[in-house]
C-alpha positions as semicolon CSV with decimal commas, in nm:
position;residue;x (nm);y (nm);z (nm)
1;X;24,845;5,039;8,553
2;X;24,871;5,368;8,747
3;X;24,620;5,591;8,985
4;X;24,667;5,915;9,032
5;X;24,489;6,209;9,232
6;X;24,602;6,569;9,347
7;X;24,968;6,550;9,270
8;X;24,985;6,153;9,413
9;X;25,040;5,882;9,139
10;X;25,075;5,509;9,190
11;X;25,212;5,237;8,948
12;X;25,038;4,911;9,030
13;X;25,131;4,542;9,005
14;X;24,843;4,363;8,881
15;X;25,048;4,086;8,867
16;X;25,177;4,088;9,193
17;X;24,831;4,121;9,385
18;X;24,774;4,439;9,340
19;X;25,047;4,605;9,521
20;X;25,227;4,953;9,470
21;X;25,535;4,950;9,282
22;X;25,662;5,322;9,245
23;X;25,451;5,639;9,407
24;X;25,540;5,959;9,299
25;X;25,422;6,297;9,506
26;X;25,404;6,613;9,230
27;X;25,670;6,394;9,065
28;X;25,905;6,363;9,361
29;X;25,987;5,938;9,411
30;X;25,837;5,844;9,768
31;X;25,864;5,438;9,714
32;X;26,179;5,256;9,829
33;X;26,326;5,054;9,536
34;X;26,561;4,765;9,588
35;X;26,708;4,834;9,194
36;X;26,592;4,466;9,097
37;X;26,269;4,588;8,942
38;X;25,930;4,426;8,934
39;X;25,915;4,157;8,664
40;X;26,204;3,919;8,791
41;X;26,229;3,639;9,051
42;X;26,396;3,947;9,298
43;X;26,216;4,158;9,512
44;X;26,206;4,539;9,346
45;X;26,073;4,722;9,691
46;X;25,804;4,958;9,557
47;X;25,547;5,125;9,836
48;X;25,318;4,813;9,925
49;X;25,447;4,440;9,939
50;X;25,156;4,233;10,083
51;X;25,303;3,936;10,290
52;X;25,081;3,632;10,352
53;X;24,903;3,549;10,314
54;X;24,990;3,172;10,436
55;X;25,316;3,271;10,585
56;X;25,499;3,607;10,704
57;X;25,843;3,632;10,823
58;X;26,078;3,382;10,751
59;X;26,074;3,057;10,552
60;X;25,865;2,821;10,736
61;X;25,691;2,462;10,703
62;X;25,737;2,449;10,339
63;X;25,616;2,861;10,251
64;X;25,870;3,106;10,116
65;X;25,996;3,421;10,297
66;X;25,704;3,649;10,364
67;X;25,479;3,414;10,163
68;X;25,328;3,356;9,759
69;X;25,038;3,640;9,785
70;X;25,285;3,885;9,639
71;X;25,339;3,670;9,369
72;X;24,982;3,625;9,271
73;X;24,807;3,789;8,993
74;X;24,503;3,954;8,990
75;X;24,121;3,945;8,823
76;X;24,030;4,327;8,751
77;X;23,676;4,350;8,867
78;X;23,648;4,721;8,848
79;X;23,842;5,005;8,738
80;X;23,842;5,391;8,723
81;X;24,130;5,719;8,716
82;X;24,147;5,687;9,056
83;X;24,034;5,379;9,197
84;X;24,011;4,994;9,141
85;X;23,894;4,664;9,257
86;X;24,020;4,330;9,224
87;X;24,047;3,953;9,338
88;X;24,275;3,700;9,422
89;X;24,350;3,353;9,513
90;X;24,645;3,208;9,772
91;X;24,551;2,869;9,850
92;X;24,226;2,834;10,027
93;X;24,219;3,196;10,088
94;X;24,048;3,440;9,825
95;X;24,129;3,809;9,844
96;X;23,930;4,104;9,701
97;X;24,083;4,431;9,716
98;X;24,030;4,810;9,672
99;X;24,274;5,064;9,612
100;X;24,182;5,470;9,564
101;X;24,358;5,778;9,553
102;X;24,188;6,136;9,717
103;X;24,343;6,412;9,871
104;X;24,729;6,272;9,815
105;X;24,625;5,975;10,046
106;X;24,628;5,593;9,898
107;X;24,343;5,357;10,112
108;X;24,340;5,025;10,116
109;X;24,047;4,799;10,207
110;X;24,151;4,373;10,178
111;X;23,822;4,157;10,246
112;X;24,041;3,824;10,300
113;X;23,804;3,484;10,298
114;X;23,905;3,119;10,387
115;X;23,718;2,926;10,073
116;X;23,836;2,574;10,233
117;X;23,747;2,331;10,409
118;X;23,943;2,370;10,726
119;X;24,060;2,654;10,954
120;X;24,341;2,798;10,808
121;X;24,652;3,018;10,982
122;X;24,582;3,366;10,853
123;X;24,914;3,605;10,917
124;X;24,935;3,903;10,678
125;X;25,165;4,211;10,693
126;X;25,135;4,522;10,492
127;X;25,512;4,611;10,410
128;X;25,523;4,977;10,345
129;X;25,839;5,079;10,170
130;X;25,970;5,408;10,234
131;X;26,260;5,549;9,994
132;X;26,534;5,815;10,072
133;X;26,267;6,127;9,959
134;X;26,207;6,105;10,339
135;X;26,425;5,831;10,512
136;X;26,732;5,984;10,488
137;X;26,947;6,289;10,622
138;X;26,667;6,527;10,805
139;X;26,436;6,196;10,835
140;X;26,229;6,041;11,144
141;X;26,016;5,858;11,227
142;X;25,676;5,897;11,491
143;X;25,512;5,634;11,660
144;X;25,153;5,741;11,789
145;X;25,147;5,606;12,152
146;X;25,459;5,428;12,154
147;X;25,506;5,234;12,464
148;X;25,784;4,996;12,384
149;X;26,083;4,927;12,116
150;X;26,139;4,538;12,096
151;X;26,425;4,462;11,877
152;X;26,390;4,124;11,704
153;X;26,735;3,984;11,782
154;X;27,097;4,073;11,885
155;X;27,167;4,265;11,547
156;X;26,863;4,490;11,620
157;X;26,960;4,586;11,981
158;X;27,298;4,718;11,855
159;X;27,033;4,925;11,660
160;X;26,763;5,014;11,943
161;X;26,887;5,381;12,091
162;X;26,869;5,534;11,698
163;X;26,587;5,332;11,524
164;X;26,329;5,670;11,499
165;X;26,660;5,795;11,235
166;X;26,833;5,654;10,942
167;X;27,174;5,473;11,003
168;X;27,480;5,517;10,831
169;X;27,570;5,298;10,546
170;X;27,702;5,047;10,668
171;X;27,801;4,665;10,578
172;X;27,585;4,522;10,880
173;X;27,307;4,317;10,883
174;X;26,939;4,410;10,893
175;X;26,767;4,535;11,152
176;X;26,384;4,468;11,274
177;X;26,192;4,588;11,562
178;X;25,838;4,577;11,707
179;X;25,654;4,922;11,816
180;X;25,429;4,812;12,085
181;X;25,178;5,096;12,095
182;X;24,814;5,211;12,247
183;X;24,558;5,327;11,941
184;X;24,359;5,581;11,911
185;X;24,004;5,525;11,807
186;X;24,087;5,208;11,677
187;X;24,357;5,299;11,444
188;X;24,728;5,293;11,461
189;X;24,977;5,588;11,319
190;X;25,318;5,600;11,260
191;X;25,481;5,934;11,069
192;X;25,792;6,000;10,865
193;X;25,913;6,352;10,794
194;X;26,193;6,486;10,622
195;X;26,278;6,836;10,748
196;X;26,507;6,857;10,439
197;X;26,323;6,718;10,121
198;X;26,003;6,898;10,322
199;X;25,804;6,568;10,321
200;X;25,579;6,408;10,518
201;X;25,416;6,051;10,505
202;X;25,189;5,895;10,737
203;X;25,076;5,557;10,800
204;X;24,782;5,454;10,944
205;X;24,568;5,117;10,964
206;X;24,273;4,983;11,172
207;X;24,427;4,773;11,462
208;X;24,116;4,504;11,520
209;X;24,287;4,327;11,261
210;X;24,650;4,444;11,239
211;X;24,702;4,536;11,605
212;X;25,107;4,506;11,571
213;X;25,366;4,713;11,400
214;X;25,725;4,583;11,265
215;X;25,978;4,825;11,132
216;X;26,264;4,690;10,879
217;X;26,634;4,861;10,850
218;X;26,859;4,745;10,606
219;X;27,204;4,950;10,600
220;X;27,405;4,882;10,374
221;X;27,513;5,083;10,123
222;X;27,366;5,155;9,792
223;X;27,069;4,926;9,934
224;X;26,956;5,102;10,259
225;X;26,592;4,964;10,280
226;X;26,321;5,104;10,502
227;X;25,987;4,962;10,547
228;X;25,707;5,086;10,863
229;X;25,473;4,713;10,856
230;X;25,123;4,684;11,027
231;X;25,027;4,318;11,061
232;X;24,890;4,037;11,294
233;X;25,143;3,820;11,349
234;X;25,501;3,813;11,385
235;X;25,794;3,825;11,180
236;X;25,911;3,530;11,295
237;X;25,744;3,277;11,070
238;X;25,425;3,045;11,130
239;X;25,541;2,761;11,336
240;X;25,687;3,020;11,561
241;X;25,324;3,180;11,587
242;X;25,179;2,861;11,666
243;X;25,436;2,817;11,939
244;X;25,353;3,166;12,094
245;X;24,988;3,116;12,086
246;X;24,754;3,321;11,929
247;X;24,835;3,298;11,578
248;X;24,607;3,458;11,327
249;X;24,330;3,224;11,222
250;X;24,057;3,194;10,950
251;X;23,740;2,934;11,017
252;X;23,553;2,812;10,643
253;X;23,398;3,076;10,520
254;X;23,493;3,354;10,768
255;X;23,605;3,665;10,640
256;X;23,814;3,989;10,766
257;X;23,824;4,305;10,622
258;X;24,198;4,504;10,650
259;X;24,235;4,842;10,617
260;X;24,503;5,139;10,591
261;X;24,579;5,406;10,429
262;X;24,874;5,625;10,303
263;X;24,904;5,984;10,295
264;X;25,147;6,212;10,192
265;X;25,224;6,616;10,175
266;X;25,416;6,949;10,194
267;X;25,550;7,063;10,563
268;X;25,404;7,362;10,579
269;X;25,672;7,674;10,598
């Protein structure tokens, strides 16, 4: 299933919630893909990996690494050239989502609902996927309002005075920080250009639902993953959110609506 609008075209997952597998920009590859494709047991990358939406981060009370959402298929409710709707179930949570292309930009509107009978822990991270079309020699990367760079652990702070750039290859484990930032009007930005290629991608999302941003390195060679991630929780699984306080909740029969969107273009000159 693919969208496609001036010059940007998406391949979709229907099968995997919805998300974005490749993205092409006037034909040029914009996605990060991990080489395992989409129709395995591995993770294939692709532009947009949902995580949730009962756990995020790592394996935790029972729930996989990042979650099952990703691993859900969808009900097409409605469909057109450059839009479509759908809806989804991940235990007691039922997820309808939109997805339309205009103007080389991708938005994204989620309208999650807890269908149980209990409250229900609600984390959810949007893992944008960035391939070497932009994160790679010539590459950075632009926090709006950055305040703060928190790496995750000790294998991120040997990372923390060059995170904005692309590392070396290198046979070292991943890196993961948090971007603790002030929005603007709400919304949250983070940019990736490519002086080289001459591309440009920008990230934005609505922060009264997603009000923190992860970043994910991965060096080593032949793989070197990238991924900019808007969410509301941490990384760090759900029993660690719990123990922080403030974990992402959902009440029976409350809803949230989460939104972003994806543009890319051209540097001018």
């Amino acid at each position: 299933m693919r969208l496609a609008a001036c010059g940007l075209a998406l391949a979709l997952l229907p099968e995997r919630g919805l998300d974005v597998a490749e993205a092409w920009l006037d034909g040029v590859q914009l996605a990060w893909l991990s080489g395992s494709g989409f129709h395995g047991v591995e993770w294939g990358g692709g532009l947009l990996t949902t995580c949730g939406l009962q756990n995020v981060g790592a394996a935790s009370e029972g729930f996989p690494l990042h979650g099952r959402y990703h691993r859900r298929p969808v009900q097409l409710l409605d469909r057109g050239p450059s839009h479509v709707r759908a809806l989804a179930r991940d235990g007691p949570f039922r997820l309808e989502r939109e997805l339309s292309v205009e103007a080389s930009s991708l938005s994204l509107l989620d309208v999650t609902e807890n269908v149980g009978l209990r409250t229900e822990q609600a984390p959810v991270l949007y893992h944008v996927n960035i391939g070497p079309a932009l994160w790679s020699d010539g590459g950075g990367v632009v926090v709006d309002g950055l305040r703060e760079v928190v790496p995750r652990d000790v294998d991120a702070e040997a990372g923390r005075a060059s995170w904005a750039v692309p590392p070396e290859p290198a046979n070292a484990p991943e890196r993961v920080f948090e971007h603790l930032f002030e929005p603007a009007g709400g919304w949250g930005a983070v940019t990736v250009r490519n002086g080289r290629s001459g591309l440009e991608l920008e990230l934005r999302w609505r922060t009264a639902e997603l009000p923190r941003l992860h970043q994910w390195v991965d060096p080593k060679p032949g793989y070197e993953g990238f991924a900019l991630e808007p969410a509301n929780c941490s990384v760090l699984g759900r029993e660690a959110d719990r123990a922080a306080g403030g974990a992402p909740t959902l009440d029976p029969g409350e809803s949230r609506e989460t939104r972003l969107e994806i543009r890319a273009s051209r540097l001018s000159g």
